[in-house]
Short mmCIF file of C-alpha atoms and ligand atoms in Angstrom, two decimals:
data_model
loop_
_atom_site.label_atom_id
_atom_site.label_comp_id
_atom_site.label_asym_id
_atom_site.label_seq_id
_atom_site.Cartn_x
_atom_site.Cartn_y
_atom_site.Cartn_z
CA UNK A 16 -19.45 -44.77 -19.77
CA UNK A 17 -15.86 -45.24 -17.80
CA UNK A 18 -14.00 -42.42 -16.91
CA UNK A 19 -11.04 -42.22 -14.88
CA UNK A 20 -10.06 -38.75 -13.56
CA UNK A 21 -6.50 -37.95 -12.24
CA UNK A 22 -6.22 -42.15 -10.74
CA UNK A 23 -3.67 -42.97 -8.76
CA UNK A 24 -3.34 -46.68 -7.41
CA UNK A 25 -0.87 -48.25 -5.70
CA UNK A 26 -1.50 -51.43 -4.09
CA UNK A 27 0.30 -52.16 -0.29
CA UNK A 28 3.95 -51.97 -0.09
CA UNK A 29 4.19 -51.23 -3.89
CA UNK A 30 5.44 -48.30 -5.71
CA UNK A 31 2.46 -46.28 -7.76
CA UNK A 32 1.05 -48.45 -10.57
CA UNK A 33 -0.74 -45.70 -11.93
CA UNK A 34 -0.36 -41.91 -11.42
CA UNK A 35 -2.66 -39.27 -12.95
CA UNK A 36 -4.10 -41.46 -14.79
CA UNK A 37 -6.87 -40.13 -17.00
CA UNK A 38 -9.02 -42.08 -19.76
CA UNK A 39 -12.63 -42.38 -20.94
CA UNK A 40 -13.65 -45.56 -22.47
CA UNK A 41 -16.60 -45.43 -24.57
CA UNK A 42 -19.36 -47.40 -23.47
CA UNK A 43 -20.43 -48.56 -27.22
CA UNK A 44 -17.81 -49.74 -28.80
CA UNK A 45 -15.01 -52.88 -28.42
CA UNK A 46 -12.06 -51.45 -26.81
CA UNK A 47 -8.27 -53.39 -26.42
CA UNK A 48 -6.31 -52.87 -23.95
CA UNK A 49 -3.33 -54.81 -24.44
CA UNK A 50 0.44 -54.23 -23.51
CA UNK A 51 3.44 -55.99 -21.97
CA UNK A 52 3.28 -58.21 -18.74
CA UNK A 53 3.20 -56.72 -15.47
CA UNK A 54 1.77 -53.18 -17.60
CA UNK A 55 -0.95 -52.65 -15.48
CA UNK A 56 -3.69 -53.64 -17.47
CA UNK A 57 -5.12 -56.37 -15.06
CA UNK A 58 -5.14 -53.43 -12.28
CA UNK A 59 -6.44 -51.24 -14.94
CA UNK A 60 -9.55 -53.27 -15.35
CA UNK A 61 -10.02 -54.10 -12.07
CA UNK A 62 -10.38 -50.24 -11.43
CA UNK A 63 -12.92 -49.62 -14.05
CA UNK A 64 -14.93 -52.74 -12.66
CA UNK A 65 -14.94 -51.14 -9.23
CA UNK A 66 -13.30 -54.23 -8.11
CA UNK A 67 -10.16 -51.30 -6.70
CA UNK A 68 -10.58 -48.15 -5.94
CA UNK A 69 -8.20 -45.70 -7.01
CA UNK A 70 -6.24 -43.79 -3.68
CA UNK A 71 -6.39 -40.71 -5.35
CA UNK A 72 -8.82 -39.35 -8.04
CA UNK A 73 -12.21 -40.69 -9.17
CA UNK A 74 -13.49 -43.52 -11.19
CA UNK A 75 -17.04 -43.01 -12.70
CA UNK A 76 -19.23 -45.88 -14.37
CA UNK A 77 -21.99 -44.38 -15.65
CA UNK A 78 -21.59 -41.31 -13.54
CA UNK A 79 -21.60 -43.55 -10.39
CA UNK A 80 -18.67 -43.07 -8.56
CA UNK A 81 -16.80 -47.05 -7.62
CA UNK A 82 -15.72 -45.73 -4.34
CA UNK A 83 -19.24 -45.13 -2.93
CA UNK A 84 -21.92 -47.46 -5.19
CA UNK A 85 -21.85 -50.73 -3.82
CA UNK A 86 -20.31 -53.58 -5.90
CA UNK A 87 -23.46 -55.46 -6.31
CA UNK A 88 -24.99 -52.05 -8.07
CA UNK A 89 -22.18 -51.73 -10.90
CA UNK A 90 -22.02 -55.75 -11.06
CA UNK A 91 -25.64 -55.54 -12.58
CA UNK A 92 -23.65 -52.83 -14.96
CA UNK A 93 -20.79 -54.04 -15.79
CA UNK A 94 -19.41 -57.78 -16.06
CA UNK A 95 -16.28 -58.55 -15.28
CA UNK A 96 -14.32 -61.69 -16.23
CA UNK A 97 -11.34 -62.75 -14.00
CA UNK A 98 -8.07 -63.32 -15.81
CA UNK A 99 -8.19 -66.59 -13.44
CA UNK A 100 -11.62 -68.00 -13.64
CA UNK A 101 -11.43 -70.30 -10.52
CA UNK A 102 -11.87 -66.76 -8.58
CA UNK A 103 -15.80 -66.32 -9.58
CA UNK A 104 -16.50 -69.58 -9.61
CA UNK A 105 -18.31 -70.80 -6.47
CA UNK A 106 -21.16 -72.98 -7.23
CA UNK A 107 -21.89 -77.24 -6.51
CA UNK A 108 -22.47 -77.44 -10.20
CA UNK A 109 -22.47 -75.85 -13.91
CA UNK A 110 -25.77 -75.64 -14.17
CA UNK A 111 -26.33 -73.76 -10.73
CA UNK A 112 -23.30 -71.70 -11.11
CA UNK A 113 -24.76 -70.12 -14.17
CA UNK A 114 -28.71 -69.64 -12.61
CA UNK A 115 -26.95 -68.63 -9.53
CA UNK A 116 -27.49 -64.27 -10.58
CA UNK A 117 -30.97 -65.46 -11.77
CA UNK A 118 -32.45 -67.23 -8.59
CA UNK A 119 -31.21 -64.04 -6.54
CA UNK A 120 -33.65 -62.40 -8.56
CA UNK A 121 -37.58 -62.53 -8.67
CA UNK A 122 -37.57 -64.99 -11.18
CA UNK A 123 -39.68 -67.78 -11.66
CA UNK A 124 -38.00 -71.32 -11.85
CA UNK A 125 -39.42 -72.18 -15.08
CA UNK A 126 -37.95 -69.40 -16.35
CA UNK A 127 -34.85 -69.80 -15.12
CA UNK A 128 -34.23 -72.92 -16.43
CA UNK A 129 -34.87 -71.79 -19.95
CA UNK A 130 -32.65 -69.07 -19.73
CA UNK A 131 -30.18 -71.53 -18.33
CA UNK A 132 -31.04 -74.02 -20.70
CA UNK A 133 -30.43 -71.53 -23.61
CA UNK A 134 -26.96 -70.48 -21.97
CA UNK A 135 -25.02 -73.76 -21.13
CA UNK A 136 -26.31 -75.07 -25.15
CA UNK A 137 -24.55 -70.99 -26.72
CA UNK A 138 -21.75 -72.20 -24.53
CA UNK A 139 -21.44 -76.19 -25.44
CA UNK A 140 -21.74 -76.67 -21.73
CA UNK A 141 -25.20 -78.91 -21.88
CA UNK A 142 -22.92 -81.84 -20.95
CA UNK A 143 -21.75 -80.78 -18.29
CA UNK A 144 -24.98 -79.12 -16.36
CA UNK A 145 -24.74 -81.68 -13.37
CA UNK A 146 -20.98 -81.65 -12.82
CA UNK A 147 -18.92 -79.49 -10.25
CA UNK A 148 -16.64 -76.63 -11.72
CA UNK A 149 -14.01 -77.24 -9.82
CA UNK A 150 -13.78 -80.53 -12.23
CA UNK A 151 -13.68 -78.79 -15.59
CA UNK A 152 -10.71 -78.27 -17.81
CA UNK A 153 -9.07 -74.89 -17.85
CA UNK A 154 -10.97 -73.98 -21.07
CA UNK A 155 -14.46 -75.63 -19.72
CA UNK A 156 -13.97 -73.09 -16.47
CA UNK A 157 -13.19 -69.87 -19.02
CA UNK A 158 -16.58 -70.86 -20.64
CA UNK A 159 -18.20 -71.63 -17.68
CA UNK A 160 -17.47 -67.96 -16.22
CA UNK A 161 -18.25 -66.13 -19.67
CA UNK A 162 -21.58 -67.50 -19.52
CA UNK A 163 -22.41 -66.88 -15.76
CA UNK A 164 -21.73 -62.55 -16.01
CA UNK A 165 -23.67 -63.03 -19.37
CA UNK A 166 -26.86 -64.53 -17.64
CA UNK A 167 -26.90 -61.08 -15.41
CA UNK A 168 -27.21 -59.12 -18.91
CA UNK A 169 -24.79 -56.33 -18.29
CA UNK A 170 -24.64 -53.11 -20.25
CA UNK A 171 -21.21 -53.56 -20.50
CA UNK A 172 -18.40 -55.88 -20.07
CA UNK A 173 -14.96 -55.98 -18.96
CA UNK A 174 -13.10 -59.18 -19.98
CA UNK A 175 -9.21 -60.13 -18.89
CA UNK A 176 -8.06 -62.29 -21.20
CA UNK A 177 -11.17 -64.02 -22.13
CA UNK A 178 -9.86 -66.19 -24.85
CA UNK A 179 -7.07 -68.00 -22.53
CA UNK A 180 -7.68 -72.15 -23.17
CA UNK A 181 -9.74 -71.54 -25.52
CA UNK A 182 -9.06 -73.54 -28.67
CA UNK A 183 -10.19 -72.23 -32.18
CA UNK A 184 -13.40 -73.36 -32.23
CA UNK A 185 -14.45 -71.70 -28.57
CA UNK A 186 -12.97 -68.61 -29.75
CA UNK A 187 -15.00 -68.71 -32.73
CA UNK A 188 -18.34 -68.57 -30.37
CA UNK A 189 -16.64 -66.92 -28.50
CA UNK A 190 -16.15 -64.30 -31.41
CA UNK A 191 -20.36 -64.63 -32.46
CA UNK A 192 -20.83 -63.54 -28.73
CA UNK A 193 -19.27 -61.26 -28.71
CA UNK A 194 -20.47 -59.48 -31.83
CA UNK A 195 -24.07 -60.17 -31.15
CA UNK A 196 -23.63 -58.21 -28.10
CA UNK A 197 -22.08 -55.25 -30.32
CA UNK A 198 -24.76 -55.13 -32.27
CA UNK A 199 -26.77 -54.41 -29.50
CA UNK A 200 -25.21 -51.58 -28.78
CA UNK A 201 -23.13 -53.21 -25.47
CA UNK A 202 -19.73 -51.85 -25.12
CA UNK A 203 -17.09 -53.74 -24.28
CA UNK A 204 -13.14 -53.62 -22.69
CA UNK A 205 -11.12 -56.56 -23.43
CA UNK A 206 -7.94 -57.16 -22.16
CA UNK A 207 -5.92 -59.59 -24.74
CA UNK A 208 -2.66 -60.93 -25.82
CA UNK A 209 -4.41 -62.43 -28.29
CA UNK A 210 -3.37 -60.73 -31.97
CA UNK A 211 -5.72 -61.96 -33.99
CA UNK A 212 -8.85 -61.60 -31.54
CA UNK A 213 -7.51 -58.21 -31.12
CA UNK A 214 -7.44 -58.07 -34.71
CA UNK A 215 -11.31 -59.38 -35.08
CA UNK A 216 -12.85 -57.58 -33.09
CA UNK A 217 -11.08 -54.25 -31.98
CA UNK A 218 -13.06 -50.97 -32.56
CA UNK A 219 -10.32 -48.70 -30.70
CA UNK A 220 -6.82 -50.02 -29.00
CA UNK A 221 -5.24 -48.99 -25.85
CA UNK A 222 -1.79 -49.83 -25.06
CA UNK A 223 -0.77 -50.31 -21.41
CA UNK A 224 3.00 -50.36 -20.27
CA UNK A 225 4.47 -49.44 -17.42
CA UNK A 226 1.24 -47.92 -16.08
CA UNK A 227 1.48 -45.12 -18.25
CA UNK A 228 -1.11 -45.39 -21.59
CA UNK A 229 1.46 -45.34 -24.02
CA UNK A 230 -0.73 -45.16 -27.41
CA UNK A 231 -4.64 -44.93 -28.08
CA UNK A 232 -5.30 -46.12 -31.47
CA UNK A 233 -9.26 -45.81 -33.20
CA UNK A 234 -10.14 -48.24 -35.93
CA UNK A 235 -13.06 -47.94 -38.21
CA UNK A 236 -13.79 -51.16 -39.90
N1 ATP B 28 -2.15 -57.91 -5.64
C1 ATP B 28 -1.02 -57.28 -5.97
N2 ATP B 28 -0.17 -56.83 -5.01
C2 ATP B 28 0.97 -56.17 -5.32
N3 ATP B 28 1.37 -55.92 -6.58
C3 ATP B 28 0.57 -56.35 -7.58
C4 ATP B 28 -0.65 -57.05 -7.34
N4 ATP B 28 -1.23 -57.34 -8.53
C5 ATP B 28 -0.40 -56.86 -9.47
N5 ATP B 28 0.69 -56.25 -8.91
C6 ATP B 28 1.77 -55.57 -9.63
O1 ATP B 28 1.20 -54.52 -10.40
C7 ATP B 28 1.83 -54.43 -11.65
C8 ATP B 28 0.78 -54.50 -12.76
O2 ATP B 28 0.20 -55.80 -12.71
P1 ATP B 28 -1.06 -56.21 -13.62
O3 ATP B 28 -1.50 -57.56 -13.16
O4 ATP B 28 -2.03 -55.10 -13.62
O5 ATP B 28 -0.35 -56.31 -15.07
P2 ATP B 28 -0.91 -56.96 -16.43
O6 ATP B 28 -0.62 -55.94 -17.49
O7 ATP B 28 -2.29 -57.41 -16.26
O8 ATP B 28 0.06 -58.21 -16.64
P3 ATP B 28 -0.23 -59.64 -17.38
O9 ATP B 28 -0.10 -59.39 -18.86
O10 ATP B 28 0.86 -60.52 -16.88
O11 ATP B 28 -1.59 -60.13 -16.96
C9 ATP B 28 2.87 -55.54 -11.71
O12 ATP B 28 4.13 -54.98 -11.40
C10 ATP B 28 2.41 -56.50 -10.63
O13 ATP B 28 3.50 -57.16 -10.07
MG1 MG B 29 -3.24 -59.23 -16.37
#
């Protein structure tokens, strides 16, 4: 689903962060890509979102290439979380933050609110429908931003750190989300510290350091 072929990034007055960089990550299955600070994984994801585009070589989602499909066209096919949530949120309140995708759409506003409805209650954010984002908790925010890529139903999802101020129990829907989505067949790149979410959840691990991939590791649970 994401290829990378012979990347090279670098961003402004920096030295390379990646060079010749090439990887394929499957679009089915729940891939880790985890490594030391400062690694590269951030940038990594980024350019597999689209969000950068490599200097040199090609990055293909779905056989589009991110250099010339518009970002609106591979945000409907791939979501991407923010390691810092405040940068996607944008909205006067929860509840509009997460119909925002869904009014840009042809929808009708009964039928937004349902989906909505059925959202902000998988996300324990009900209580909070009416209040601004920029007044949640760090935690409330991750949630928040989780559940506004999963309104627009990607086919895939890249997700930086997704379980940051989180405490157990939001990991743990967290965790159902995320493997109701695998088994319907949506693929998935998560970058994570996390050891035991790694643990949970990882079909295949990548390890990131010094922008070089340093291991690829399959498991078959
Ligand atoms: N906007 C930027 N401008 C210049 N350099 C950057 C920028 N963003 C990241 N870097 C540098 O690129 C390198 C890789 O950073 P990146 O954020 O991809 O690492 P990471 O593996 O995600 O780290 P962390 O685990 O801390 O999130 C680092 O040396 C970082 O300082
Ligand atoms: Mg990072």
């Amino acid at each position: 689903m994401i290829s990378l072929k012979d990347v090279s990034f670098y961003y402004k007055r920096g030295k390379p962060i990646f060079e010749h960089l090439n990887l394929e990550i499957p679009s089915k299955l729940i891939t880790f890509i985890v490594g030391p600070n400062g690694g590269g994984k951030t940038t990594l994801g980024k350019l597999m979102a689209g969000i950068l585009k490599p200097q040199s070589g090609v990055v293909l989602v779905d056989s589009l290439n991110t250099k010339t499909v518009p970002l609106a066209e591979l945000g409907a096919k791939v979501g991407y979380l923010f390691q810092e949530p405040e940068r996607q949120i944008f909205a006067a309140t929860v509840r509009d933050e997460i119909g925002f995708v869904l009014s840009l759409r042809d929808k009708p506003q009964g039928e937004i609110a349902t989906i909505v409805d059925a959202v902000l209650e998988q996300f324990q954010l009900t209580h909070l429908a009416a209040v601004s984002p920029l007044k949640l908790s760090r935690g409330e925010k991750q949630r928040l931003a989780i559940a506004a890529i999963m309104v627009n139903q990607p086919q895939f999802f890249i997700l930086d750190e997704p379980t940051t101020g989180l405490d157990r129990e939001r990991i743990d829907i967290l965790s159902g989300v995320i493997e109701d989505l695998q088994q319907r067949g949506i693929g998935m790149a998560i970058i994570s510290h996390d050891q035991s979410f790694v643990r949970r959840h990882a079909q295949q691990v990548i390890t990131v350091a010094g922008g070089e991939i340093v291991d690829v590791a399959a498991y078959h649970p």
